[in-house]
PDB file of C-alpha atoms in Angstrom:
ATOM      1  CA  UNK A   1      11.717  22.472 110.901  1.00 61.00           C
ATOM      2  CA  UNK A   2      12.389  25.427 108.507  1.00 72.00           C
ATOM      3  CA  UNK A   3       9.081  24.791 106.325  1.00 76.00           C
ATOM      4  CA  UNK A   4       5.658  23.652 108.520  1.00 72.00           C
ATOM      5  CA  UNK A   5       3.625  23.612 105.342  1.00 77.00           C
ATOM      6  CA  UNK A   6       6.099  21.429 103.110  1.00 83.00           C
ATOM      7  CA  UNK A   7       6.879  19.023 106.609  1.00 80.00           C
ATOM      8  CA  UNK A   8       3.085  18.426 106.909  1.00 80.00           C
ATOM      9  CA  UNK A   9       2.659  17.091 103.237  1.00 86.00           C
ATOM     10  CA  UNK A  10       5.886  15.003 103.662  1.00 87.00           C
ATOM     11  CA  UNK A  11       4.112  14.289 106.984  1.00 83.00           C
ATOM     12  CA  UNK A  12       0.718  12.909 105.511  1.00 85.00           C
ATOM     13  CA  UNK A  13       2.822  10.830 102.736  1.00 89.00           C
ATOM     14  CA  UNK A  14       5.072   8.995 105.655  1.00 87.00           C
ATOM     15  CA  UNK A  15       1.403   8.292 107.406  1.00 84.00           C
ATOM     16  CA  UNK A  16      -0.563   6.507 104.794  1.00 86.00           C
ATOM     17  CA  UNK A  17       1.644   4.099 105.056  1.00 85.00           C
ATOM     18  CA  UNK A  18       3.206   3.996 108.251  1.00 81.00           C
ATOM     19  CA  UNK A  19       0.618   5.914 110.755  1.00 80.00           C
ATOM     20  CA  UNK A  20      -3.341   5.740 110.123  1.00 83.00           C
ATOM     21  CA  UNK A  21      -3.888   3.495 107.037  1.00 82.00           C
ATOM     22  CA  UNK A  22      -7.068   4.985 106.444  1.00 86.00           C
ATOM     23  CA  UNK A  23      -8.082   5.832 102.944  1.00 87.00           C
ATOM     24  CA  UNK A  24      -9.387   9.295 103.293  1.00 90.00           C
ATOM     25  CA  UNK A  25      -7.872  10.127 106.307  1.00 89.00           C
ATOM     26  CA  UNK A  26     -10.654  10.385 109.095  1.00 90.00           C
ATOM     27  CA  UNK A  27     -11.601  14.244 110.028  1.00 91.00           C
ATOM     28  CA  UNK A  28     -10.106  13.508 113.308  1.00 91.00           C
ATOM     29  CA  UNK A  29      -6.858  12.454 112.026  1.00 87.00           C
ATOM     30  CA  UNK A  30      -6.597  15.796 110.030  1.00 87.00           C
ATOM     31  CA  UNK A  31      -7.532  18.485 112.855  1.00 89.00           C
ATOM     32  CA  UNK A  32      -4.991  16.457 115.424  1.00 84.00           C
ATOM     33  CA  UNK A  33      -1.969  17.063 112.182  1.00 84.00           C
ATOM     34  CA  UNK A  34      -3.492  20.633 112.056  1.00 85.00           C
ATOM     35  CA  UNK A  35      -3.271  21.805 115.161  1.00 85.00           C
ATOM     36  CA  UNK A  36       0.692  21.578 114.875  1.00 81.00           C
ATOM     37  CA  UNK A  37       1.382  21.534 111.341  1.00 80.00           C
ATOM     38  CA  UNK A  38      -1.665  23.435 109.778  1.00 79.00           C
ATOM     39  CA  UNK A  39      -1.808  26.837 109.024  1.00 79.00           C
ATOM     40  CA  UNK A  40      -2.732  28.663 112.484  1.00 82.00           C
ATOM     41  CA  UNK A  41      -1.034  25.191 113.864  1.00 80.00           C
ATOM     42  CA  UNK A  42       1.017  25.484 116.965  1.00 79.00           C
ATOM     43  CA  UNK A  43       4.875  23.806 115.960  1.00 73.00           C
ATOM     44  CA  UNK A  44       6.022  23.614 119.195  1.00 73.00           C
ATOM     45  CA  UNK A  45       5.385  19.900 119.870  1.00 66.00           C
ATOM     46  CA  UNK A  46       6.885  19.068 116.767  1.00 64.00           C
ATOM     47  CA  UNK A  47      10.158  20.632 118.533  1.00 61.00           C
ATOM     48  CA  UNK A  48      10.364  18.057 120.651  1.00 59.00           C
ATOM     49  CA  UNK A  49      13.716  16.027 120.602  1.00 55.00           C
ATOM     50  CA  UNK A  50      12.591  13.005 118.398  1.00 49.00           C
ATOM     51  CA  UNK A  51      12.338  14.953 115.729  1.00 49.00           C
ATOM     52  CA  UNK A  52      15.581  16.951 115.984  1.00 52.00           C
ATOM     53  CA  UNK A  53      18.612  16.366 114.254  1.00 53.00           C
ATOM     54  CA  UNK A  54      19.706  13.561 116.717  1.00 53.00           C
ATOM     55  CA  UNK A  55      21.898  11.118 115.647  1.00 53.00           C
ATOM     56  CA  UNK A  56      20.252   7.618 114.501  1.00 57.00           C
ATOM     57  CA  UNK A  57      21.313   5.749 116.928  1.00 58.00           C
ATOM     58  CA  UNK A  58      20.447   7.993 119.663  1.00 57.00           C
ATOM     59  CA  UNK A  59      16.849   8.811 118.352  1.00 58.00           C
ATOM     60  CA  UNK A  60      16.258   4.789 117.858  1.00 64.00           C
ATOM     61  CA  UNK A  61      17.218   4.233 121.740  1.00 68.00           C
ATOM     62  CA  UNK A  62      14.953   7.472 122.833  1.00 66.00           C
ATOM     63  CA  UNK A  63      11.940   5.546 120.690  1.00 66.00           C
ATOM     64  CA  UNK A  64      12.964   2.389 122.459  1.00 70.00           C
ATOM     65  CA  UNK A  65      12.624   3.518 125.508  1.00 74.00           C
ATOM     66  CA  UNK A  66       9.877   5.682 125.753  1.00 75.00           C
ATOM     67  CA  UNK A  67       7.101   5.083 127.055  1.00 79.00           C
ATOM     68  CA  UNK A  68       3.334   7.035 128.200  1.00 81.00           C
ATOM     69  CA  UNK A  69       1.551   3.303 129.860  1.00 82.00           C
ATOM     70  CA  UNK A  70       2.409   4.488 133.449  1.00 88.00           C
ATOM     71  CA  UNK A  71       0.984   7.571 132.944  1.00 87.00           C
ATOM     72  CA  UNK A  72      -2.158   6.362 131.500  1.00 85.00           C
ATOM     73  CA  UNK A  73      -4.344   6.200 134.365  1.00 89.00           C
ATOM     74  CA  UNK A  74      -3.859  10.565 134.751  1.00 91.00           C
ATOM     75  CA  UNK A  75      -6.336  10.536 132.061  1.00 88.00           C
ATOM     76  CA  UNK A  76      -9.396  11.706 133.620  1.00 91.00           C
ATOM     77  CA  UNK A  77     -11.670  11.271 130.187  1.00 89.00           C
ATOM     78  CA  UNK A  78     -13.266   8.266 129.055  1.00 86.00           C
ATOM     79  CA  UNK A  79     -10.287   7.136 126.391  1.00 83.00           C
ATOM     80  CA  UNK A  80      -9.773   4.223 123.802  1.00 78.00           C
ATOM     81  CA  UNK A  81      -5.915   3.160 123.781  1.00 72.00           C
ATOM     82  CA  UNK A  82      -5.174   0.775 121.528  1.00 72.00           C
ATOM     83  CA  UNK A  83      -1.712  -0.332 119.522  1.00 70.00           C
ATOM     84  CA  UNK A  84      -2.218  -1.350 115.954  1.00 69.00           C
ATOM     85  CA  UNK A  85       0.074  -4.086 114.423  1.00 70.00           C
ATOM     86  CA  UNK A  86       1.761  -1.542 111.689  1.00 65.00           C
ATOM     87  CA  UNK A  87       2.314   0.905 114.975  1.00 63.00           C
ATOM     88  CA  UNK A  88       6.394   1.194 115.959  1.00 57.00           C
TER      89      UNK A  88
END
């Protein structure tokens, strides 16, 4: 990611229609996007391998694959989970 700022507009676009459908955005959908893509943001998640330069077919087996449910009961706050029907 050479440009945070221009990546977190092209960011927001992709996610009104494919992430939080939400018309404004919530407050708390903003400050989660800000702390990596926001001006005193911290990039380093956005690093992470799935969104590399991977090839396609390698990057659609990774999101196949993956996976956080077993690790779900480490969470030692109360927590709403859920999985929207527009979520991939």
């Amino acid at each position: 990611m050479t440009n945070p700022p221009q990546f977190f507009a092209a960011l927001q676009e992709f996610h009104a229609v494919h992430g939080c459908t939400i018309k404004p955005f919530p407050p708390e959908y903003i400050y989660t996007l800000e702390q990596v893509f926001g001006l005193y943001g911290n990039p380093t998640v956005a690093a992470a391998g799935i969104l590399q330069k991977e090839s396609e077919d390698h990057r659609d087996e990774s999101r196949k694959r993956w996976s956080i449910i077993d690790r779900l009961p480490q969470i030692r706050v109360p927590t709403f989970v859920i999985n929207g029907r527009k979520d991939h």
